[in-house]
């Protein structure tokens, strides 16, 4: 059980780097899916502006599917790591099996929405016929063939919980490479493949996701030997499902709130399609930066959860310390890149009329990255220590309670032009800084109650 010994004995600073780097790369590559689609779509010969707007409108639903899959995986990750730390391999097998059962249920819901709900969703945000047609085509494909991203999310967390994060990264890289190769082929029509436009972008995305899921399934079966595998372990166990979602539900809500926030921001910015498109494109850049923090969080959570199962106060404290230090370093790097090179990102997406809005958003919203990254790290710590309520409160503050009313109020003062819209962008730094202060208070409280009481 070399992986379990590593979780017990390797110095936490080295363990976090060793586990964190593959997870960071994995999350960054997950963000690449959407960035690559937008970059290729933005350079289509005809209809590129409408296509970019369509991808902006479908993005919240894509995020929501990922939220449910990843949140279920986060709960599985923490529960499985803690169970293995306690040496209970029989329960670990049931945890893994129930996570796969939940994956089947999640896909069924996405399939139904893809068939019946897509058009109503798109038309709620735009009256443009061309944008509606493109958005419906793209989103329907992504929902109906969503089993790839859902089961990838589950298998990724099963591998991460046992310390095998490198293999989840291999699967993610394989899917991203396939997506990048197929995007120009299927969007522009290269070789025998017909030109499919935004439909081609959707097909390239889901094919890459399916490839990743299949590869990770193989790794899971061959490498996760700490517990047994089999269909019998997929039998629903209400106790285990409750435990998974006691940890994972706050993570689902956190990422689902991101979808709600983007959807409502699209409605707030509906007065200016250019500002709407600019925000959607910037959000993909922002997601790329924050996914670095999410990747590190996915190392923080199992490391601290395993130590909590061992009742090792020293390793828990080290996990908190190095998790925050490494997160701050990553966010400083991400902020520097977005503040220095906004023009390069604008050129990548070929934003056209939305350029001024896009650059303005990058200049202002990037200020929030440092606080946002710390908030993500806080949530990983809370989840590892059964602090689901604290994690949920931070998510609600960041993505609902503060940000949306503040953005709505600031939009009332917007006149014409990019300078007016910049007022709305300032809602993001204010929100993240406020949530960070609340998160610090929660961290002190949870350490006193959960950590200081350990021997």
Tab-separated table of C-alpha atoms in Angstrom:
chain	number	residue	atom	x	y	z
A	1	UNK	CA	0.000	0.000	0.000
A	2	UNK	CA	2.670	2.455	-1.091
A	3	UNK	CA	0.126	5.185	-1.866
A	4	UNK	CA	-1.463	4.963	1.595
A	5	UNK	CA	1.977	5.038	3.209
A	6	UNK	CA	2.750	8.170	1.199
A	7	UNK	CA	-0.406	9.837	2.529
A	8	UNK	CA	0.654	8.903	6.088
A	9	UNK	CA	4.365	9.567	6.089
A	10	UNK	CA	5.561	11.912	3.317
A	11	UNK	CA	6.199	15.497	4.539
A	12	UNK	CA	3.061	17.498	3.816
A	13	UNK	CA	4.789	20.259	1.825
A	14	UNK	CA	6.299	17.696	-0.576
A	15	UNK	CA	3.112	15.604	-0.658
A	16	UNK	CA	1.021	18.638	-1.584
A	17	UNK	CA	3.362	19.526	-4.444
A	18	UNK	CA	3.501	15.929	-5.646
A	19	UNK	CA	-0.295	15.539	-5.579
A	20	UNK	CA	-1.114	19.140	-6.419
A	21	UNK	CA	0.848	19.587	-9.647
A	22	UNK	CA	-1.012	16.828	-11.548
A	23	UNK	CA	-4.345	18.073	-10.191
A	24	UNK	CA	-3.559	21.679	-11.128
A	25	UNK	CA	-2.646	20.578	-14.644
A	26	UNK	CA	-5.810	18.485	-14.798
A	27	UNK	CA	-8.064	21.388	-13.807
A	28	UNK	CA	-6.238	23.797	-16.117
A	29	UNK	CA	-6.757	21.416	-19.011
A	30	UNK	CA	-10.435	21.124	-18.096
A	31	UNK	CA	-10.703	24.899	-18.540
A	32	UNK	CA	-8.859	24.557	-21.861
A	33	UNK	CA	-11.900	22.749	-23.319
A	34	UNK	CA	-13.975	25.929	-23.221
A	35	UNK	CA	-11.137	28.309	-24.097
A	36	UNK	CA	-10.143	26.268	-27.160
A	37	UNK	CA	-13.749	26.063	-28.371
A	38	UNK	CA	-14.126	29.846	-28.083
A	39	UNK	CA	-10.780	30.542	-29.761
A	40	UNK	CA	-11.582	28.405	-32.802
A	41	UNK	CA	-15.215	29.550	-32.987
A	42	UNK	CA	-14.118	33.194	-32.745
A	43	UNK	CA	-12.083	32.720	-35.917
A	44	UNK	CA	-14.856	31.208	-38.041
A	45	UNK	CA	-15.256	32.847	-41.469
A	46	UNK	CA	-18.935	33.646	-40.946
A	47	UNK	CA	-21.034	34.245	-37.842
A	48	UNK	CA	-18.126	34.298	-35.384
A	49	UNK	CA	-19.601	37.127	-33.267
A	50	UNK	CA	-22.958	35.324	-32.948
A	51	UNK	CA	-21.180	32.033	-32.216
A	52	UNK	CA	-19.138	33.591	-29.396
A	53	UNK	CA	-22.312	35.009	-27.902
A	54	UNK	CA	-23.993	31.584	-28.182
A	55	UNK	CA	-21.126	29.882	-26.338
A	56	UNK	CA	-21.372	32.549	-23.635
A	57	UNK	CA	-25.063	31.728	-23.122
A	58	UNK	CA	-24.592	27.933	-22.976
A	59	UNK	CA	-21.635	28.138	-20.590
A	60	UNK	CA	-23.676	28.181	-17.332
A	61	UNK	CA	-25.297	24.833	-18.157
A	62	UNK	CA	-21.930	23.297	-19.017
A	63	UNK	CA	-20.658	24.552	-15.671
A	64	UNK	CA	-23.686	23.116	-13.899
A	65	UNK	CA	-23.086	19.640	-15.335
A	66	UNK	CA	-19.470	19.823	-14.248
A	67	UNK	CA	-20.577	21.135	-10.829
A	68	UNK	CA	-22.782	18.139	-10.089
A	69	UNK	CA	-20.188	15.645	-11.339
A	70	UNK	CA	-17.246	17.285	-9.598
A	71	UNK	CA	-19.214	17.937	-6.381
A	72	UNK	CA	-20.222	14.274	-6.191
A	73	UNK	CA	-16.574	13.422	-6.804
A	74	UNK	CA	-15.387	15.817	-4.093
A	75	UNK	CA	-17.657	14.137	-1.545
A	76	UNK	CA	-16.456	10.740	-2.707
A	77	UNK	CA	-12.837	11.916	-2.599
A	78	UNK	CA	-12.941	13.151	1.013
A	79	UNK	CA	-15.057	10.243	2.303
A	80	UNK	CA	-12.956	7.622	0.513
A	81	UNK	CA	-9.660	9.159	1.708
A	82	UNK	CA	-10.915	9.302	5.301
A	83	UNK	CA	-12.250	5.728	5.118
A	84	UNK	CA	-8.915	4.451	3.806
A	85	UNK	CA	-7.129	6.440	6.533
A	86	UNK	CA	-9.250	4.493	9.045
A	87	UNK	CA	-8.294	1.211	7.330
A	88	UNK	CA	-11.887	0.290	6.366
A	89	UNK	CA	-11.504	-1.235	2.874
A	90	UNK	CA	-15.011	-2.770	2.815
A	91	UNK	CA	-16.706	0.586	3.273
A	92	UNK	CA	-14.285	2.131	0.756
A	93	UNK	CA	-15.544	-0.310	-1.909
A	94	UNK	CA	-19.144	0.726	-1.205
A	95	UNK	CA	-18.209	4.415	-1.342
A	96	UNK	CA	-16.631	3.968	-4.786
A	97	UNK	CA	-19.547	1.872	-6.070
A	98	UNK	CA	-22.182	4.325	-4.884
A	99	UNK	CA	-20.358	7.189	-6.567
A	100	UNK	CA	-20.718	5.346	-9.898
A	101	UNK	CA	-24.428	4.754	-9.233
A	102	UNK	CA	-24.837	8.495	-8.634
A	103	UNK	CA	-23.040	9.163	-11.923
A	104	UNK	CA	-25.710	7.174	-13.785
A	105	UNK	CA	-28.496	9.194	-12.139
A	106	UNK	CA	-26.796	12.517	-12.962
A	107	UNK	CA	-26.416	11.550	-16.630
A	108	UNK	CA	-30.097	10.618	-16.873
A	109	UNK	CA	-31.079	14.107	-15.671
A	110	UNK	CA	-28.719	15.797	-18.163
A	111	UNK	CA	-30.112	13.667	-20.986
A	112	UNK	CA	-33.700	14.706	-20.240
A	113	UNK	CA	-32.737	18.395	-20.100
A	114	UNK	CA	-30.810	18.077	-23.365
A	115	UNK	CA	-33.882	16.716	-25.147
A	116	UNK	CA	-36.598	18.939	-23.671
A	117	UNK	CA	-35.153	22.013	-21.916
A	118	UNK	CA	-32.402	23.533	-24.061
A	119	UNK	CA	-34.415	25.867	-26.301
A	120	UNK	CA	-36.347	27.470	-23.435
A	121	UNK	CA	-33.087	28.114	-21.597
A	122	UNK	CA	-31.353	29.811	-24.552
A	123	UNK	CA	-34.324	31.996	-25.533
A	124	UNK	CA	-34.541	33.366	-21.980
A	125	UNK	CA	-31.255	35.211	-22.595
A	126	UNK	CA	-31.474	36.411	-26.203
A	127	UNK	CA	-33.932	37.240	-28.986
A	128	UNK	CA	-31.328	36.902	-31.752
A	129	UNK	CA	-32.416	34.069	-34.079
A	130	UNK	CA	-28.889	33.167	-35.205
A	131	UNK	CA	-27.524	33.090	-31.646
A	132	UNK	CA	-30.483	30.980	-30.515
A	133	UNK	CA	-29.990	28.430	-33.290
A	134	UNK	CA	-26.261	28.076	-32.582
A	135	UNK	CA	-26.749	27.910	-28.811
A	136	UNK	CA	-29.446	25.232	-28.994
A	137	UNK	CA	-27.370	23.066	-31.367
A	138	UNK	CA	-24.230	23.285	-29.229
A	139	UNK	CA	-25.881	22.752	-25.851
A	140	UNK	CA	-28.106	19.876	-26.961
A	141	UNK	CA	-25.073	17.881	-28.101
A	142	UNK	CA	-23.200	18.595	-24.856
A	143	UNK	CA	-26.150	17.498	-22.686
A	144	UNK	CA	-27.233	14.395	-24.601
A	145	UNK	CA	-23.646	13.100	-24.742
A	146	UNK	CA	-22.640	14.307	-21.258
A	147	UNK	CA	-21.779	10.897	-19.772
A	148	UNK	CA	-18.104	11.487	-20.637
A	149	UNK	CA	-17.632	14.558	-18.440
A	150	UNK	CA	-19.755	13.115	-15.606
A	151	UNK	CA	-17.924	9.803	-15.282
A	152	UNK	CA	-14.565	11.456	-15.871
A	153	UNK	CA	-15.277	13.662	-12.823
A	154	UNK	CA	-16.114	10.611	-10.675
A	155	UNK	CA	-13.134	8.470	-11.740
A	156	UNK	CA	-10.799	11.456	-11.361
A	157	UNK	CA	-11.732	11.844	-7.689
A	158	UNK	CA	-11.493	8.096	-7.042
A	159	UNK	CA	-7.894	8.159	-8.280
A	160	UNK	CA	-7.065	11.346	-6.391
A	161	UNK	CA	-8.416	9.914	-3.120
A	162	UNK	CA	-5.821	7.131	-3.257
A	163	UNK	CA	-2.972	9.507	-4.141
A	164	UNK	CA	-2.874	8.591	-7.855
A	165	UNK	CA	-3.510	12.062	-9.197
A	166	UNK	CA	-0.893	11.627	-11.943
A	167	UNK	CA	-3.143	9.127	-13.715
A	168	UNK	CA	-6.148	11.445	-13.629
A	169	UNK	CA	-3.944	14.067	-15.279
A	170	UNK	CA	-2.924	11.608	-18.003
A	171	UNK	CA	-6.593	11.022	-18.773
A	172	UNK	CA	-7.318	14.753	-18.807
A	173	UNK	CA	-4.372	15.457	-21.109
A	174	UNK	CA	-5.510	12.751	-23.535
A	175	UNK	CA	-9.008	14.241	-23.732
A	176	UNK	CA	-7.733	17.803	-24.122
A	177	UNK	CA	-5.353	16.806	-26.940
A	178	UNK	CA	-8.147	14.990	-28.777
A	179	UNK	CA	-10.402	18.028	-28.355
A	180	UNK	CA	-7.748	20.429	-29.658
A	181	UNK	CA	-7.052	18.230	-32.692
A	182	UNK	CA	-10.720	17.708	-33.564
A	183	UNK	CA	-11.834	21.329	-33.043
A	184	UNK	CA	-10.425	22.826	-36.275
A	185	UNK	CA	-11.175	19.642	-38.213
A	186	UNK	CA	-14.856	19.599	-37.255
A	187	UNK	CA	-15.497	23.366	-36.986
A	188	UNK	CA	-13.842	24.410	-40.281
A	189	UNK	CA	-14.242	21.141	-42.214
A	190	UNK	CA	-10.742	19.811	-42.882
A	191	UNK	CA	-10.138	16.725	-45.008
A	192	UNK	CA	-13.121	14.375	-45.335
A	193	UNK	CA	-14.927	15.994	-42.381
A	194	UNK	CA	-17.694	18.451	-43.394
A	195	UNK	CA	-17.743	21.998	-41.988
A	196	UNK	CA	-19.997	21.931	-38.918
A	197	UNK	CA	-19.354	25.267	-37.181
A	198	UNK	CA	-20.476	25.364	-33.541
A	199	UNK	CA	-21.831	21.806	-33.824
A	200	UNK	CA	-18.299	20.685	-34.631
A	201	UNK	CA	-17.010	22.412	-31.491
A	202	UNK	CA	-19.593	20.538	-29.408
A	203	UNK	CA	-18.773	17.155	-30.959
A	204	UNK	CA	-15.034	17.706	-30.466
A	205	UNK	CA	-15.640	18.525	-26.795
A	206	UNK	CA	-17.763	15.483	-25.974
A	207	UNK	CA	-15.476	13.091	-27.873
A	208	UNK	CA	-12.515	14.350	-25.822
A	209	UNK	CA	-14.511	13.937	-22.605
A	210	UNK	CA	-15.504	10.366	-23.466
A	211	UNK	CA	-11.875	9.471	-24.222
A	212	UNK	CA	-10.802	10.831	-20.823
A	213	UNK	CA	-13.536	8.906	-18.993
A	214	UNK	CA	-12.684	5.594	-20.685
A	215	UNK	CA	-8.979	5.969	-19.884
A	216	UNK	CA	-9.652	6.833	-16.235
A	217	UNK	CA	-12.024	3.878	-15.892
A	218	UNK	CA	-9.183	1.614	-16.990
A	219	UNK	CA	-6.757	3.228	-14.493
A	220	UNK	CA	-9.312	2.946	-11.685
A	221	UNK	CA	-9.890	-0.765	-12.232
A	222	UNK	CA	-6.197	-1.612	-12.648
A	223	UNK	CA	-4.599	0.628	-10.019
A	224	UNK	CA	-7.019	1.271	-7.141
A	225	UNK	CA	-6.293	-2.009	-5.342
A	226	UNK	CA	-6.939	-0.698	-1.815
A	227	UNK	CA	-10.567	-1.805	-2.164
A	228	UNK	CA	-12.631	-4.228	-4.268
A	229	UNK	CA	-14.532	-3.391	-7.472
A	230	UNK	CA	-17.740	-4.787	-8.885
A	231	UNK	CA	-21.317	-4.065	-9.866
A	232	UNK	CA	-22.540	-5.350	-6.482
A	233	UNK	CA	-20.925	-2.334	-4.799
A	234	UNK	CA	-23.082	-0.009	-6.937
A	235	UNK	CA	-26.167	-1.049	-4.966
A	236	UNK	CA	-27.527	2.213	-3.502
A	237	UNK	CA	-26.650	2.672	0.167
A	238	UNK	CA	-28.579	5.610	1.630
A	239	UNK	CA	-26.104	5.997	4.485
A	240	UNK	CA	-23.105	6.292	2.177
A	241	UNK	CA	-24.944	8.574	-0.256
A	242	UNK	CA	-25.811	10.872	2.648
A	243	UNK	CA	-22.168	10.905	3.739
A	244	UNK	CA	-20.987	11.672	0.201
A	245	UNK	CA	-23.371	14.602	-0.156
A	246	UNK	CA	-22.820	15.835	3.394
A	247	UNK	CA	-19.338	16.680	2.096
A	248	UNK	CA	-20.037	17.081	-1.610
A	249	UNK	CA	-23.301	19.046	-1.585
A	250	UNK	CA	-21.587	22.302	-0.555
A	251	UNK	CA	-19.121	21.768	-3.432
A	252	UNK	CA	-22.023	21.156	-5.841
A	253	UNK	CA	-23.832	24.240	-4.604
A	254	UNK	CA	-20.593	26.239	-4.805
A	255	UNK	CA	-20.080	25.390	-8.468
A	256	UNK	CA	-23.811	25.504	-9.253
A	257	UNK	CA	-23.842	29.027	-7.850
A	258	UNK	CA	-21.158	29.855	-10.408
A	259	UNK	CA	-23.631	28.812	-13.113
A	260	UNK	CA	-26.411	30.874	-11.564
A	261	UNK	CA	-24.090	33.851	-11.219
A	262	UNK	CA	-23.036	33.728	-14.889
A	263	UNK	CA	-26.660	33.300	-16.003
A	264	UNK	CA	-27.860	36.285	-13.950
A	265	UNK	CA	-24.865	38.373	-15.092
A	266	UNK	CA	-25.899	37.588	-18.686
A	267	UNK	CA	-29.345	38.948	-17.843
A	268	UNK	CA	-27.873	42.075	-16.182
A	269	UNK	CA	-25.693	42.692	-19.268
A	270	UNK	CA	-28.496	41.909	-21.729
A	271	UNK	CA	-28.645	45.634	-22.617
A	272	UNK	CA	-25.288	45.225	-24.422
A	273	UNK	CA	-24.553	42.015	-26.396
A	274	UNK	CA	-20.905	43.125	-26.700
A	275	UNK	CA	-20.561	43.438	-22.917
A	276	UNK	CA	-22.361	40.110	-22.508
A	277	UNK	CA	-19.934	38.391	-24.892
A	278	UNK	CA	-16.936	40.087	-23.254
A	279	UNK	CA	-17.980	38.863	-19.806
A	280	UNK	CA	-18.506	35.309	-21.063
A	281	UNK	CA	-15.070	35.223	-22.675
A	282	UNK	CA	-13.377	36.780	-19.662
A	283	UNK	CA	-15.091	34.263	-17.402
A	284	UNK	CA	-13.336	31.490	-19.305
A	285	UNK	CA	-9.975	33.167	-18.694
A	286	UNK	CA	-10.918	33.692	-15.048
A	287	UNK	CA	-11.964	30.057	-14.799
A	288	UNK	CA	-8.569	29.016	-16.141
A	289	UNK	CA	-6.819	30.975	-13.360
A	290	UNK	CA	-9.173	29.881	-10.584
A	291	UNK	CA	-9.011	26.273	-11.737
A	292	UNK	CA	-5.381	26.381	-10.601
A	293	UNK	CA	-6.729	27.027	-7.106
A	294	UNK	CA	-9.391	24.326	-7.567
A	295	UNK	CA	-6.676	21.843	-8.574
A	296	UNK	CA	-4.641	22.616	-5.468
A	297	UNK	CA	-7.811	22.418	-3.373
A	298	UNK	CA	-8.264	18.874	-4.651
A	299	UNK	CA	-4.883	18.051	-3.122
A	300	UNK	CA	-5.591	19.959	0.101
A	301	UNK	CA	-8.874	18.120	0.760
A	302	UNK	CA	-7.683	14.457	0.678
A	303	UNK	CA	-4.413	15.269	2.477
A	304	UNK	CA	-6.187	16.969	5.383
A	305	UNK	CA	-9.078	14.456	5.336
A	306	UNK	CA	-6.612	11.534	5.540
A	307	UNK	CA	-4.758	13.241	8.404
A	308	UNK	CA	-8.095	13.910	10.133
A	309	UNK	CA	-8.947	10.218	9.840
A	310	UNK	CA	-5.544	9.457	11.428
A	311	UNK	CA	-6.212	12.130	14.110
A	312	UNK	CA	-2.855	13.755	13.299
A	313	UNK	CA	-3.062	17.398	14.356
A	314	UNK	CA	0.461	18.100	13.089
A	315	UNK	CA	-0.297	16.960	9.533
A	316	UNK	CA	-3.626	18.797	9.481
A	317	UNK	CA	-1.932	22.054	10.515
A	318	UNK	CA	0.778	21.549	7.895
A	319	UNK	CA	-1.890	20.910	5.241
A	320	UNK	CA	-3.627	24.179	6.101
A	321	UNK	CA	-0.373	26.144	6.136
A	322	UNK	CA	1.086	24.915	2.862
A	323	UNK	CA	-2.290	24.849	1.124
A	324	UNK	CA	-2.716	28.575	1.713
A	325	UNK	CA	0.911	29.442	0.872
A	326	UNK	CA	0.865	27.581	-2.446
A	327	UNK	CA	-2.569	28.982	-3.360
A	328	UNK	CA	-1.414	32.569	-2.788
A	329	UNK	CA	1.649	31.983	-4.987
A	330	UNK	CA	-0.498	30.600	-7.827
A	331	UNK	CA	-2.974	33.469	-7.662
A	332	UNK	CA	-0.225	36.110	-7.751
A	333	UNK	CA	1.090	34.463	-10.928
A	334	UNK	CA	-2.392	34.305	-12.473
A	335	UNK	CA	-3.109	37.956	-11.673
A	336	UNK	CA	0.201	39.061	-13.193
A	337	UNK	CA	-0.484	37.210	-16.467
A	338	UNK	CA	-4.006	38.594	-16.923
A	339	UNK	CA	-3.042	42.162	-15.991
A	340	UNK	CA	0.004	42.215	-18.304
A	341	UNK	CA	-1.415	40.440	-21.379
A	342	UNK	CA	-5.107	41.379	-21.827
A	343	UNK	CA	-4.495	42.282	-25.488
A	344	UNK	CA	-3.085	38.832	-26.223
A	345	UNK	CA	-6.219	37.158	-24.878
A	346	UNK	CA	-8.419	39.521	-26.890
A	347	UNK	CA	-6.505	38.581	-30.051
A	348	UNK	CA	-6.805	34.860	-29.226
A	349	UNK	CA	-10.614	35.082	-29.170
A	350	UNK	CA	-10.822	37.605	-32.048
A	351	UNK	CA	-13.345	39.517	-29.921
A	352	UNK	CA	-14.026	42.248	-32.494
A	353	UNK	CA	-16.574	44.788	-31.242
A	354	UNK	CA	-16.304	43.425	-27.693
A	355	UNK	CA	-12.572	44.175	-27.339
A	356	UNK	CA	-12.842	47.283	-25.144
A	357	UNK	CA	-15.340	45.621	-22.834
A	358	UNK	CA	-13.173	42.499	-22.623
A	359	UNK	CA	-9.943	44.359	-21.788
A	360	UNK	CA	-11.786	46.484	-19.217
A	361	UNK	CA	-13.138	43.356	-17.531
A	362	UNK	CA	-9.668	41.806	-17.379
A	363	UNK	CA	-8.122	44.912	-15.827
A	364	UNK	CA	-10.683	45.164	-13.012
A	365	UNK	CA	-11.895	41.633	-12.236
A	366	UNK	CA	-8.351	40.201	-12.141
A	367	UNK	CA	-7.795	42.164	-8.926
A	368	UNK	CA	-10.129	39.673	-7.232
A	369	UNK	CA	-8.080	36.550	-8.061
A	370	UNK	CA	-5.957	36.564	-4.899
A	371	UNK	CA	-8.984	36.737	-2.598
A	372	UNK	CA	-10.930	34.236	-4.716
A	373	UNK	CA	-8.071	31.711	-4.593
A	374	UNK	CA	-7.829	31.957	-0.811
A	375	UNK	CA	-11.597	31.433	-0.569
A	376	UNK	CA	-11.298	28.262	-2.670
A	377	UNK	CA	-8.505	26.971	-0.400
A	378	UNK	CA	-10.617	27.739	2.673
A	379	UNK	CA	-13.436	25.659	1.217
A	380	UNK	CA	-11.124	22.703	0.598
A	381	UNK	CA	-10.003	22.864	4.241
A	382	UNK	CA	-13.583	23.090	5.510
A	383	UNK	CA	-14.677	20.101	3.404
A	384	UNK	CA	-11.838	17.942	4.726
A	385	UNK	CA	-12.817	18.742	8.326
A	386	UNK	CA	-16.577	18.193	7.891
A	387	UNK	CA	-17.148	21.941	7.654
A	388	UNK	CA	-19.805	21.768	4.970
A	389	UNK	CA	-21.841	24.660	6.382
A	390	UNK	CA	-18.844	27.014	6.398
A	391	UNK	CA	-18.018	26.080	2.810
A	392	UNK	CA	-21.618	26.696	1.758
A	393	UNK	CA	-21.761	30.118	3.417
A	394	UNK	CA	-18.600	31.261	1.609
A	395	UNK	CA	-20.057	30.086	-1.710
A	396	UNK	CA	-23.327	31.905	-1.081
A	397	UNK	CA	-21.500	35.127	-0.215
A	398	UNK	CA	-19.213	34.953	-3.251
A	399	UNK	CA	-21.701	33.939	-5.909
A	400	UNK	CA	-25.129	35.041	-4.782
A	401	UNK	CA	-25.660	37.167	-1.681
A	402	UNK	CA	-23.102	39.914	-2.350
A	403	UNK	CA	-22.119	39.757	-6.020
A	404	UNK	CA	-25.501	39.761	-7.784
A	405	UNK	CA	-27.264	42.524	-5.808
A	406	UNK	CA	-24.090	44.644	-5.975
A	407	UNK	CA	-23.710	44.125	-9.743
A	408	UNK	CA	-27.402	44.887	-10.226
A	409	UNK	CA	-27.142	48.123	-8.229
A	410	UNK	CA	-24.020	49.232	-10.108
A	411	UNK	CA	-25.733	48.500	-13.444
A	412	UNK	CA	-28.274	51.206	-12.610
A	413	UNK	CA	-25.504	53.799	-12.917
A	414	UNK	CA	-24.275	52.558	-16.302
A	415	UNK	CA	-24.668	55.000	-19.156
A	416	UNK	CA	-23.238	54.375	-22.605
A	417	UNK	CA	-19.872	52.889	-23.451
A	418	UNK	CA	-17.231	50.706	-21.868
A	419	UNK	CA	-16.463	53.108	-19.008
A	420	UNK	CA	-19.977	52.741	-17.655
A	421	UNK	CA	-19.914	48.947	-17.822
A	422	UNK	CA	-16.622	48.954	-15.864
A	423	UNK	CA	-18.645	49.937	-12.797
A	424	UNK	CA	-20.240	46.485	-12.864
A	425	UNK	CA	-16.850	44.769	-12.981
A	426	UNK	CA	-15.903	46.302	-9.588
A	427	UNK	CA	-18.528	44.134	-7.901
A	428	UNK	CA	-16.144	41.164	-8.203
A	429	UNK	CA	-13.113	42.435	-6.181
A	430	UNK	CA	-15.406	43.860	-3.483
A	431	UNK	CA	-17.274	40.554	-3.151
A	432	UNK	CA	-14.192	38.316	-2.987
A	433	UNK	CA	-12.407	40.516	-0.429
A	434	UNK	CA	-15.468	40.552	1.840
A	435	UNK	CA	-15.916	36.765	1.603
A	436	UNK	CA	-12.205	36.284	2.367
A	437	UNK	CA	-12.562	38.129	5.679
A	438	UNK	CA	-15.519	35.951	6.650
A	439	UNK	CA	-13.584	32.836	5.569
A	440	UNK	CA	-10.685	33.726	7.872
A	441	UNK	CA	-13.073	33.917	10.852
A	442	UNK	CA	-14.508	30.502	9.910
A	443	UNK	CA	-11.016	29.004	9.620
A	444	UNK	CA	-10.046	30.127	13.126
A	445	UNK	CA	-13.280	28.668	14.494
A	446	UNK	CA	-13.028	25.286	12.751
A	447	UNK	CA	-9.380	24.887	13.797
A	448	UNK	CA	-10.299	25.511	17.412
A	449	UNK	CA	-13.229	23.062	17.379
A	450	UNK	CA	-11.948	20.273	15.107
A	451	UNK	CA	-8.134	20.425	15.124
A	452	UNK	CA	-6.974	21.717	18.508
A	453	UNK	CA	-9.065	19.043	20.249
A	454	UNK	CA	-7.021	16.232	18.667
A	455	UNK	CA	-4.181	14.534	20.536
